[in-house]
CSV table of C-alpha atoms in Angstrom, one decimal:
chain,number,residue,atom,x,y,z
A,29,MET,CA,8.2,224.5,59.2
A,30,LYS,CA,5.5,227.2,59.4
A,31,ARG,CA,4.3,225.9,56.1
A,32,LEU,CA,3.5,222.6,57.7
A,33,LEU,CA,1.2,224.2,60.2
A,34,TYR,CA,-0.6,226.1,57.5
A,35,ILE,CA,-1.1,222.9,55.6
A,36,GLY,CA,-2.6,221.4,58.8
A,37,ILE,CA,-4.9,224.3,59.3
A,38,PHE,CA,-5.9,224.0,55.7
A,39,ILE,CA,-6.7,220.4,56.1
A,40,SER,CA,-8.9,221.2,59.1
A,41,MET,CA,-10.8,224.0,57.2
A,42,VAL,CA,-11.5,222.1,54.0
A,43,THR,CA,-12.3,218.7,55.4
A,44,GLY,CA,-14.1,219.4,58.6
A,45,ALA,CA,-12.9,218.1,62.0
A,46,THR,CA,-13.5,214.4,62.4
A,47,ALA,CA,-11.4,212.7,65.1
A,48,GLN,CA,-8.9,211.4,62.5
A,49,ARG,CA,-8.6,214.8,60.8
A,50,ALA,CA,-8.1,216.3,64.2
A,51,ALA,CA,-5.3,213.9,64.8
A,52,VAL,CA,-3.5,215.1,61.7
A,53,GLN,CA,-4.1,218.6,62.9
A,54,ARG,CA,-2.7,217.9,66.4
A,55,ALA,CA,0.3,216.1,64.8
A,56,ALA,CA,1.1,219.2,62.7
A,57,GLU,CA,0.8,221.5,65.8
A,58,PHE,CA,3.2,219.3,67.9
A,59,LEU,CA,5.5,219.1,64.9
A,60,GLN,CA,5.6,222.8,64.7
A,61,GLN,CA,6.5,223.0,68.4
A,62,ALA,CA,9.2,220.4,67.9
A,63,GLN,CA,7.4,218.1,70.3
A,64,TYR,CA,8.1,215.1,68.3
A,65,ASP,CA,6.9,212.3,70.7
A,66,SER,CA,3.5,213.9,70.9
A,67,ALA,CA,3.4,214.5,67.2
A,68,ARG,CA,4.3,210.9,66.6
A,69,HIS,CA,1.4,209.8,68.8
A,70,TYR,CA,-1.1,211.7,66.7
A,71,ILE,CA,0.4,210.9,63.3
A,72,GLU,CA,0.3,207.2,64.0
A,73,LEU,CA,-3.4,207.5,64.9
A,74,ALA,CA,-3.9,209.0,61.5
A,75,VAL,CA,-1.8,206.4,59.7
A,76,GLY,CA,-3.8,203.7,61.5
A,77,HIS,CA,-7.2,205.0,60.4
A,78,GLU,CA,-8.5,204.2,56.9
A,79,GLU,CA,-9.9,207.7,56.4
A,80,THR,CA,-6.5,209.4,56.7
A,81,ALA,CA,-4.1,206.5,56.1
A,82,GLY,CA,-3.9,207.1,52.4
A,83,TRP,CA,-3.3,210.9,52.5
A,84,PRO,CA,0.1,211.8,51.1
A,85,LEU,CA,0.3,214.7,53.6
A,86,VAL,CA,0.1,212.2,56.5
A,87,GLN,CA,3.3,210.6,55.2
A,88,TYR,CA,4.8,214.0,54.6
A,89,TYR,CA,4.2,215.0,58.3
A,90,ARG,CA,5.3,211.6,59.5
A,91,GLY,CA,8.5,212.0,57.6
A,92,PHE,CA,9.2,215.3,59.3
A,93,ILE,CA,8.2,214.0,62.7
A,94,PHE,CA,10.6,211.0,62.5
A,95,LYS,CA,13.3,213.2,61.0
A,96,GLY,CA,12.9,215.4,64.1
A,97,LEU,CA,13.0,212.4,66.4
A,98,TYR,CA,16.2,211.3,64.6
A,99,THR,CA,18.0,214.6,64.9
A,100,GLN,CA,16.8,215.1,68.5
A,101,ASN,CA,17.6,211.6,69.9
A,102,GLU,CA,19.3,209.3,67.5
A,103,SER,CA,21.7,211.2,65.4
A,104,GLN,CA,24.7,209.2,66.7
A,105,ASP,CA,23.0,205.8,66.1
A,106,PRO,CA,23.8,204.3,62.7
A,107,PHE,CA,20.8,202.0,63.2
A,108,SER,CA,18.4,204.7,64.0
A,109,THR,CA,14.9,203.4,63.5
A,110,SER,CA,13.5,207.0,63.3
A,111,ARG,CA,15.7,207.8,60.4
A,112,GLY,CA,14.5,204.7,58.6
A,113,GLU,CA,10.9,205.6,59.3
A,114,ALA,CA,11.4,209.1,58.1
A,115,ILE,CA,13.0,207.9,54.9
A,116,SER,CA,10.1,205.4,54.3
A,117,SER,CA,7.5,208.1,54.9
A,118,PHE,CA,9.1,210.6,52.5
A,119,MET,CA,9.4,208.0,49.9
A,120,LEU,CA,5.8,207.0,50.3
A,121,PHE,CA,4.8,210.7,50.1
A,122,LEU,CA,6.6,211.1,46.9
A,123,GLN,CA,4.9,208.0,45.5
A,124,LYS,CA,1.4,209.1,46.5
A,125,ASP,CA,1.6,212.8,46.0
A,126,THR,CA,0.3,214.0,42.6
A,127,THR,CA,0.5,217.7,43.2
A,128,GLY,CA,4.2,218.0,43.3
A,129,LYS,CA,3.8,221.0,45.5
A,130,TYR,CA,5.9,219.7,48.4
A,131,ASP,CA,8.2,217.5,46.5
A,132,ASP,CA,11.2,219.8,47.0
A,133,SER,CA,11.1,219.8,50.7
A,134,ALA,CA,10.6,216.0,50.8
A,135,ILE,CA,13.6,215.5,48.4
A,136,LYS,CA,15.7,217.9,50.5
A,137,SER,CA,14.9,215.9,53.6
A,138,LEU,CA,15.7,212.6,51.9
A,139,ASN,CA,19.0,214.1,50.7
A,140,TYR,CA,19.8,215.2,54.2
A,141,LEU,CA,18.9,211.8,55.7
A,142,GLY,CA,20.9,210.1,53.0
A,143,THR,CA,23.9,212.2,53.8
A,144,THR,CA,23.7,211.3,57.5
A,145,LEU,CA,23.8,207.7,56.4
A,146,PHE,CA,26.9,208.4,54.3
A,147,ASN,CA,28.5,210.1,57.4
A,148,ASP,CA,27.6,207.1,59.5
A,149,ALA,CA,29.3,204.9,57.0
A,150,ALA,CA,32.5,207.0,57.2
A,151,ARG,CA,32.4,207.1,61.0
A,152,ALA,CA,31.8,203.4,61.2
A,153,MET,CA,34.8,202.9,59.0
A,154,ASP,CA,36.8,205.3,61.1
A,155,ARG,CA,36.2,203.2,64.2
A,156,THR,CA,37.0,200.0,62.2
A,157,ASP,CA,33.4,198.7,62.0
A,158,PRO,CA,33.2,197.8,58.3
A,159,ASP,CA,30.0,195.8,58.4
A,160,VAL,CA,28.1,198.8,59.8
A,161,ALA,CA,29.8,201.0,57.2
A,162,ILE,CA,28.5,198.7,54.4
A,163,GLU,CA,25.0,198.7,55.7
A,164,CYS,CA,24.9,202.5,56.0
A,165,TYR,CA,26.6,203.0,52.6
A,166,ASP,CA,24.1,200.7,50.9
A,167,GLU,CA,21.2,202.4,52.5
A,168,TYR,CA,22.6,205.8,51.5
A,169,LYS,CA,22.8,204.6,47.9
A,170,VAL,CA,19.1,203.4,48.0
A,171,VAL,CA,18.0,206.8,49.3
A,172,ILE,CA,20.1,208.9,46.9
A,173,ASN,CA,19.2,206.7,43.9
A,174,TYR,CA,15.5,207.1,44.8
A,175,ILE,CA,15.7,210.9,44.5
A,176,ASN,CA,18.2,210.9,41.7
A,177,PRO,CA,18.1,207.7,39.6
A,178,GLN,CA,20.7,209.1,37.2
A,179,LYS,CA,23.3,209.5,40.0
A,180,ASP,CA,26.6,208.0,39.1
A,181,PHE,CA,28.1,206.2,42.1
A,182,ARG,CA,31.2,204.9,40.5
A,183,GLU,CA,33.6,207.4,42.1
A,184,GLN,CA,32.1,207.0,45.5
A,185,ASP,CA,32.1,203.3,45.2
A,186,ILE,CA,35.8,203.3,44.4
A,187,ARG,CA,36.6,205.5,47.4
A,188,PHE,CA,34.3,203.5,49.7
A,189,ASN,CA,35.6,200.1,48.6
A,190,LEU,CA,39.2,201.2,48.8
A,191,VAL,CA,38.8,202.2,52.4
A,192,LEU,CA,36.7,199.1,53.1
A,193,GLY,CA,39.4,196.8,51.6
A,194,THR,CA,42.1,198.5,53.7
A,195,THR,CA,40.0,198.3,56.9
A,196,TYR,CA,39.3,194.6,56.4
A,197,SER,CA,43.0,193.9,55.6
A,198,ASP,CA,44.0,195.8,58.8
A,199,LEU,CA,41.6,193.8,60.8
A,200,TYR,CA,42.9,190.6,59.2
A,201,GLU,CA,46.5,191.4,59.9
A,202,GLN,CA,45.8,192.0,63.6
A,203,ASP,CA,44.8,188.4,64.0
A,204,ARG,CA,45.2,186.3,60.8
A,205,GLU,CA,44.2,183.0,62.3
A,206,ALA,CA,41.0,184.1,64.0
A,207,ARG,CA,39.9,186.5,61.2
A,208,GLU,CA,40.4,184.5,58.1
A,209,ALA,CA,37.1,185.7,56.6
A,210,PHE,CA,38.4,189.3,56.5
A,211,PHE,CA,41.1,188.4,54.0
A,212,GLN,CA,38.4,187.4,51.4
A,213,LYS,CA,36.3,190.4,52.3
A,214,SER,CA,39.2,192.7,51.7
A,215,VAL,CA,39.9,191.0,48.3
A,216,ALA,CA,36.2,191.4,47.4
A,217,ALA,CA,36.3,195.1,48.2
A,218,TYR,CA,39.4,195.7,46.0
A,219,GLU,CA,37.9,193.6,43.2
A,220,LYS,CA,34.8,195.8,43.3
A,221,VAL,CA,37.1,198.8,42.6
A,222,LEU,CA,38.8,196.9,39.8
A,223,GLU,CA,35.4,196.1,38.2
A,224,ILE,CA,34.9,199.8,37.9
A,225,ASP,CA,38.4,200.7,37.0
A,226,PRO,CA,40.7,197.7,36.1
A,227,ASN,CA,43.8,199.9,36.1
A,228,HIS,CA,43.2,201.7,39.4
A,229,GLU,CA,46.6,202.1,40.9
A,230,SER,CA,45.7,201.8,44.6
A,231,ALA,CA,43.3,198.9,44.2
A,232,ASN,CA,45.9,197.0,42.2
A,233,TYR,CA,48.7,197.8,44.6
A,234,ASN,CA,46.6,197.0,47.7
A,235,LEU,CA,45.3,193.7,46.3
A,236,ALA,CA,48.9,192.7,45.3
A,237,ILE,CA,50.2,193.6,48.8
A,238,LEU,CA,47.4,191.6,50.4
A,239,TYR,CA,48.2,188.4,48.4
A,240,TYR,CA,52.0,188.9,48.6
A,241,ASN,CA,52.2,189.5,52.3
A,242,GLU,CA,49.9,186.6,52.9
A,243,GLY,CA,52.4,184.4,51.1
A,244,VAL,CA,55.3,185.7,53.0
A,245,HIS,CA,53.4,185.3,56.3
A,246,LEU,CA,52.8,181.6,55.6
A,247,ILE,CA,56.5,180.9,55.2
A,248,ARG,CA,57.6,183.3,58.0
A,249,ASN,CA,55.3,181.4,60.4
A,250,LEU,CA,56.6,178.0,59.6
A,251,PRO,CA,58.5,176.5,62.5
A,252,PRO,CA,62.2,176.1,61.7
A,253,ASP,CA,61.8,172.3,62.1
A,254,ALA,CA,58.6,172.0,60.0
A,255,PRO,CA,58.4,168.6,58.4
A,256,LEU,CA,59.2,168.4,54.7
A,257,THR,CA,55.6,167.5,53.7
A,258,LYS,CA,54.4,170.6,55.5
A,259,LEU,CA,57.1,172.8,54.0
A,260,ILE,CA,56.2,171.5,50.5
A,261,THR,CA,52.5,172.2,50.8
A,262,THR,CA,53.1,175.6,52.4
A,263,GLU,CA,55.4,176.6,49.6
A,264,GLU,CA,52.9,175.5,47.0
A,265,LYS,CA,50.3,177.8,48.6
A,266,THR,CA,52.8,180.6,48.9
A,267,VAL,CA,53.9,180.4,45.2
A,268,GLU,CA,50.2,180.4,44.2
A,269,LEU,CA,49.7,183.6,46.3
A,270,PHE,CA,52.8,185.2,44.7
A,271,ARG,CA,51.6,184.3,41.2
A,272,THR,CA,48.2,185.8,42.0
A,273,SER,CA,49.8,189.0,43.4
A,274,CYS,CA,52.1,189.5,40.4
A,275,PRO,CA,49.8,190.9,37.7
A,276,PHE,CA,48.1,193.3,40.2
A,277,MET,CA,51.5,194.6,41.4
A,278,ILE,CA,52.7,195.0,37.8
A,279,ARG,CA,49.5,196.9,36.8
A,280,ALA,CA,50.1,199.2,39.7
A,281,TYR,CA,53.7,199.7,38.6
A,282,LEU,CA,52.7,200.4,35.0
A,283,LYS,CA,50.3,203.1,36.2
A,284,ASN,CA,53.0,204.7,38.3
A,285,PRO,CA,56.6,203.6,37.5
A,286,CYS,CA,58.0,206.0,40.1
A,287,LYS,CA,56.6,204.3,43.2
A,288,LYS,CA,59.4,202.6,45.2
A,289,GLU,CA,57.1,200.3,47.2
A,290,THR,CA,55.7,198.8,43.9
A,291,LEU,CA,59.2,198.0,42.7
A,292,ILE,CA,60.1,196.5,46.1
A,293,GLY,CA,56.9,194.4,45.8
A,294,ILE,CA,57.7,193.2,42.2
A,295,ALA,CA,61.3,192.4,43.2
A,296,GLY,CA,60.0,190.4,46.2
A,297,ILE,CA,57.4,188.5,44.1
A,298,PHE,CA,60.1,187.6,41.5
A,299,TRP,CA,62.4,186.6,44.3
A,300,GLY,CA,59.7,184.5,45.9
A,301,LEU,CA,59.0,182.9,42.5
A,302,ASN,CA,62.7,182.1,42.3
A,303,GLU,CA,63.0,184.3,39.2
A,304,TYR,CA,66.3,185.6,40.5
A,305,GLU,CA,67.6,187.5,37.5
A,306,PHE,CA,64.3,189.3,37.1
A,307,SER,CA,64.4,190.2,40.8
A,308,ASP,CA,67.9,191.5,40.6
A,309,SER,CA,67.1,193.6,37.5
A,310,VAL,CA,64.1,195.2,39.4
A,311,MET,CA,66.4,195.8,42.4
A,312,GLU,CA,68.8,197.6,40.1
A,313,GLY,CA,66.0,199.9,38.9
A,314,LEU,CA,65.0,200.5,42.5
A,315,LYS,CA,68.6,201.4,43.4
A,316,LEU,CA,68.7,203.9,40.6
A,317,LEU,CA,65.4,205.4,41.7
A,318,LYS,CA,66.7,205.8,45.2
A,319,GLU,CA,70.0,207.3,44.0
A,320,ASN,CA,68.2,209.9,41.8
A,321,GLU,CA,66.0,210.7,44.8
A,322,ALA,CA,69.0,211.2,47.0
A,323,ASN,CA,70.5,213.5,44.3
A,324,GLY,CA,67.3,215.6,44.2
A,325,THR,CA,66.3,214.4,40.8
A,326,SER,CA,62.6,213.8,40.6
A,327,CYS,CA,61.4,210.7,39.0
A,328,ASP,CA,60.2,211.0,35.4
A,329,PRO,CA,57.8,208.1,34.4
A,330,ALA,CA,58.8,208.6,30.8
A,331,VAL,CA,62.5,208.0,31.7
A,332,GLN,CA,61.7,205.1,33.9
A,333,THR,CA,60.0,203.3,31.1
A,334,LYS,CA,63.2,203.3,29.0
A,335,LEU,CA,65.2,201.5,31.7
A,336,LYS,CA,66.1,197.8,31.7
A,337,HIS,CA,64.0,196.9,34.7
A,338,HIS,CA,60.9,198.3,32.9
A,339,GLU,CA,61.6,196.1,29.9
A,340,VAL,CA,61.9,193.1,32.2
A,341,ILE,CA,58.7,193.9,34.0
A,342,SER,CA,56.7,194.7,30.9
A,343,SER,CA,57.9,191.6,29.1
A,344,TYR,CA,57.1,189.3,32.1
A,345,PHE,CA,53.7,190.8,32.2
A,346,SER,CA,52.9,190.3,28.5
A,347,THR,CA,54.3,186.8,28.6
A,348,HIS,CA,52.4,185.6,31.6
A,349,TYR,CA,49.3,187.7,32.0
A,350,GLU,CA,48.4,189.9,29.0
A,351,ASN,CA,46.3,187.3,27.2
A,352,ASN,CA,44.8,185.8,30.3
B,11,MET,CA,27.8,221.3,56.9
B,12,ILE,CA,27.0,217.6,57.1
B,13,LYS,CA,28.5,217.0,53.7
B,14,ARG,CA,31.7,218.7,54.8
B,15,ILE,CA,32.0,216.4,57.8
B,16,PHE,CA,31.5,213.5,55.6
B,17,ILE,CA,34.1,214.6,53.1
B,18,GLY,CA,36.6,215.3,55.8
B,19,VAL,CA,36.3,211.9,57.4
B,20,PHE,CA,36.3,210.1,54.2
B,21,VAL,CA,39.3,211.9,52.7
B,22,ALA,CA,41.2,211.2,55.9
B,23,LEU,CA,40.3,207.5,55.6
B,24,LEU,CA,41.5,207.4,52.1
B,25,PHE,CA,45.0,208.1,53.3
B,26,MET,CA,45.0,204.8,55.2
B,27,SER,CA,47.8,202.7,53.7
B,28,ALA,CA,47.4,199.1,52.7
B,29,GLY,CA,50.9,198.6,53.9
B,30,THR,CA,54.2,197.9,52.3
B,31,PRO,CA,55.7,194.7,50.8
B,32,ASP,CA,57.1,192.4,53.5
B,33,GLN,CA,60.8,192.1,52.7
B,34,TYR,CA,61.3,188.9,54.5
B,35,ASP,CA,63.3,186.4,52.4
B,36,THR,CA,61.0,183.4,52.0
B,37,ASN,CA,63.6,181.5,50.0
B,38,ALA,CA,66.2,181.6,52.7
B,39,LYS,CA,63.6,180.3,55.3
B,40,ILE,CA,62.6,177.5,53.0
B,41,LYS,CA,66.2,176.5,52.4
B,42,SER,CA,67.0,176.6,56.1
B,43,ILE,CA,64.0,174.3,56.8
B,44,TYR,CA,65.2,171.9,54.2
B,45,ILE,CA,68.7,172.0,55.7
B,46,TYR,CA,67.3,171.3,59.1
B,47,ASN,CA,65.4,168.3,57.7
B,48,PHE,CA,68.4,166.9,56.0
B,49,THR,CA,70.0,166.5,59.4
B,50,LYS,CA,67.1,164.2,60.3
B,51,TYR,CA,67.2,162.1,57.1
B,52,ILE,CA,71.0,161.7,56.7
B,53,GLU,CA,73.1,159.8,59.2
B,54,TRP,CA,76.7,160.9,59.9
B,55,PRO,CA,79.4,158.5,61.1
B,56,ASP,CA,79.8,158.0,64.8
B,57,ASP,CA,82.7,160.3,65.2
B,58,TYR,CA,80.5,163.1,64.0
B,59,LYS,CA,77.8,162.5,66.5
B,60,SER,CA,79.2,164.4,69.4
B,61,GLY,CA,80.0,168.0,70.0
B,62,ASN,CA,78.4,170.7,67.9
B,63,PHE,CA,76.6,170.0,64.6
B,64,VAL,CA,78.5,172.5,62.4
B,65,ILE,CA,76.9,174.0,59.3
B,66,GLY,CA,79.4,176.0,57.3
B,67,ILE,CA,78.5,178.7,54.8
B,68,LEU,CA,80.9,179.9,52.1
B,69,GLY,CA,80.6,183.6,51.7
B,70,GLU,CA,77.5,185.6,52.4
B,71,SER,CA,73.9,184.4,52.2
B,72,ASN,CA,70.5,185.3,53.6
B,73,VAL,CA,70.2,181.6,54.5
B,74,GLN,CA,72.7,182.2,57.3
B,75,GLY,CA,70.2,184.4,59.2
B,76,SER,CA,67.5,181.8,58.9
B,77,LEU,CA,69.9,179.0,60.0
B,78,GLU,CA,71.0,181.1,63.0
B,79,ALA,CA,67.4,181.6,64.0
B,80,MET,CA,66.8,177.9,63.7
B,81,ALA,CA,70.0,177.1,65.6
B,82,ALA,CA,68.9,179.2,68.6
B,83,THR,CA,66.1,176.8,69.4
B,84,LYS,CA,66.7,173.5,67.7
B,85,LYS,CA,69.3,170.7,67.8
B,86,ALA,CA,70.4,168.0,65.4
B,87,ALA,CA,69.4,165.1,67.6
B,88,SER,CA,71.3,165.9,70.8
B,89,GLN,CA,73.9,168.1,69.1
B,90,PRO,CA,73.6,171.9,69.3
B,91,PHE,CA,73.9,173.6,66.0
B,92,GLU,CA,76.8,175.9,65.2
B,93,ILE,CA,76.6,178.1,62.1
B,94,LYS,CA,80.0,179.1,60.8
B,95,GLN,CA,80.7,181.5,58.0
B,96,PHE,CA,83.8,181.0,55.9
B,97,SER,CA,84.8,184.0,53.9
B,98,SER,CA,87.0,182.0,51.5
B,99,VAL,CA,87.7,178.3,50.6
B,100,ASP,CA,90.9,178.5,52.6
B,101,GLN,CA,89.1,179.2,55.7
B,102,ILE,CA,86.9,176.2,55.5
B,103,THR,CA,87.3,173.8,58.5
B,104,SER,CA,85.6,170.5,59.4
B,105,CYS,CA,81.9,170.7,59.3
B,106,HIS,CA,78.9,168.4,58.9
B,107,MET,CA,77.3,170.5,56.1
B,108,LEU,CA,78.8,173.1,53.8
B,109,PHE,CA,76.4,175.4,52.1
B,110,ILE,CA,77.7,177.1,49.0
B,111,PRO,CA,75.4,180.0,47.9
B,112,ARG,CA,74.5,180.7,44.3
B,113,LYS,CA,77.2,183.4,43.9
B,114,GLN,CA,79.9,181.1,45.2
B,115,GLY,CA,79.0,178.2,42.9
B,116,ALA,CA,82.3,178.5,41.0
B,117,GLN,CA,84.1,177.6,44.3
B,118,LEU,CA,82.5,174.1,44.5
B,119,SER,CA,85.4,172.2,43.1
B,120,ALA,CA,88.0,173.9,45.4
B,121,ALA,CA,85.6,173.6,48.4
B,122,ARG,CA,85.1,169.9,47.7
B,123,LYS,CA,88.8,169.3,47.8
B,124,LYS,CA,89.0,171.2,51.1
B,125,VAL,CA,86.5,168.9,52.8
B,126,SER,CA,87.6,165.6,51.2
B,127,GLY,CA,88.3,163.0,53.7
B,128,GLY,CA,85.7,164.3,56.1
B,129,ALA,CA,82.0,163.5,56.3
B,130,THR,CA,80.7,166.7,54.9
B,131,LEU,CA,77.5,167.1,53.0
B,132,ILE,CA,77.9,169.8,50.3
B,133,ILE,CA,74.8,171.7,49.5
B,134,THR,CA,74.6,174.1,46.6
B,135,GLU,CA,71.9,176.2,44.8
B,136,GLU,CA,72.9,176.5,41.2
B,137,GLU,CA,71.7,174.5,38.2
B,138,GLY,CA,74.0,171.7,37.3
B,139,LEU,CA,76.1,171.5,40.4
B,140,ALA,CA,74.7,168.2,41.6
B,141,LEU,CA,76.6,166.7,38.6
B,142,LYS,CA,79.8,168.6,39.5
B,143,GLY,CA,80.4,167.4,43.1
B,144,SER,CA,77.5,168.7,45.2
B,145,GLY,CA,75.6,166.2,47.3
B,146,ILE,CA,72.4,168.2,47.4
B,147,ASN,CA,71.6,171.0,45.0
B,148,PHE,CA,68.6,173.3,45.4
B,149,ILE,CA,66.8,173.8,42.0
B,150,VAL,CA,63.7,175.6,40.9
B,151,GLN,CA,60.8,173.7,39.3
B,152,GLU,CA,57.6,175.6,38.4
B,153,ASN,CA,58.7,178.5,40.6
B,154,LYS,CA,59.1,176.2,43.6
B,155,GLN,CA,62.3,175.1,45.4
B,156,LYS,CA,63.1,171.4,45.0
B,157,PHE,CA,66.4,169.6,45.6
B,158,GLU,CA,68.5,167.3,43.5
B,159,LEU,CA,70.4,164.6,45.3
B,160,ASN,CA,73.4,162.8,43.9
B,161,LYS,CA,74.1,159.7,45.9
B,162,SER,CA,77.5,159.3,44.4
B,163,ASN,CA,78.5,162.6,45.9
B,164,ILE,CA,77.2,161.7,49.3
B,165,GLU,CA,77.8,158.0,50.1
B,166,PRO,CA,81.6,158.1,49.6
B,167,TYR,CA,81.6,160.6,52.5
B,168,LYS,CA,80.3,157.9,54.9
B,169,LEU,CA,76.9,159.5,55.0
B,170,GLN,CA,73.7,157.4,55.0
B,171,ILE,CA,70.6,158.7,53.3
B,172,SER,CA,67.2,157.6,54.4
B,173,SER,CA,64.8,156.3,51.7
B,174,SER,CA,62.2,159.0,52.8
B,175,LEU,CA,64.6,161.7,51.7
B,176,LEU,CA,65.3,159.9,48.4
B,177,SER,CA,61.6,159.7,47.7
B,178,LEU,CA,61.3,163.5,47.9
B,179,ALA,CA,64.4,164.3,45.9
B,180,VAL,CA,65.1,164.7,42.3
B,181,LEU,CA,67.8,162.0,41.9
B,182,VAL,CA,70.6,162.7,39.6
B,183,GLY,CA,73.9,161.0,38.7
B,184,SER,CA,74.6,157.3,38.6
């Protein structure tokens, strides 16, 4: 921070003290004293005047002033305007500055501000506010990508979209009729993960569960005296959902043949599709898995893949989905 | 420090589960709704229109639970439903409908003899049984449940079928 003051004094010495230059000087002094409101007043005077508006160091100061305002007053606000202003100023500074002398501290500040955006995204997700989380996460990526264009976001995107998908599906399940849009948003989030890693176990499993449970819900919620026409159209929708769920559930199984829930899901899908023999075979596999678990034998994926149910599942997958 | 906060929150969020498969039996529910509707589209003789409307089930089936849930709130016209489970053919008594689950399909012939003389609609769920004595047989077409109807296994039992039901059924037999 001391360096900022020195820069300010330097400006004053080499340029002479016009009113605008004095404004920059005053801004630097207030910044040094952490009096950010006053500092902002003077820096905005400098930004508004043609003589100083184009100075890279004005944006540099401005970045620190708004960063100070953010940390002082708005650190709990995911929509903090001060943070946005700070980011813009640091970016402008990096665009304009040709000396490279202060790039490190500007980049460090942008990194800090970007990380706060990431934290806000996580906190927003934690309090089940996915739309805010998306906004913060996207902004985080813009900032980090600016300072590191080579940054690979794929792992982070996977984690973020997995949590996002689960958050949307939780919201959807709380009130399916009123929150229909959340179903599609959840699907879209899981699909983003699968675009990056088509065999991602959790994304495949979660997406399969979303479709499968939706199908079950449609039938479960039918009144016991539903007219036949309603029953027939509902069953058609349900079967379509089960068919959509099936390849995702099988991919999750192939990735981890030892997960009981996946076998329960496959058996349920087969049953719902009226493929009784396949369903029974998968239930046999599940029974064996549970028995082994009860005996203290840990599941070996290599052994699982030699059992009958694995053959049934693999063959169903290759017949129905492998070339699609 | 900030990064640590982030990682902590995010890792915790990653443990959020997308849930487990709902193990509700959709097929049983679908069949029970079909069965309820059959009571609306088929007319039983007058002497079957009083007292309880009895649906018998031979052996065990998940359909029983769905039918019992339906029976708790619905009636067949003015008749309360009564769901009876028969553990063997010998135990079968007079009923309006007799549901023979997939695993009991081999008992169809014996069950049919047991209810002959009464106005009992026999319902099965195994391929081919509509041609072996069943009045209505649940089948699977393109992964969906449909039903076959064999008039010659229904009308001799003094049951009248509405044309609406015939239009939705896969008709088999003569």
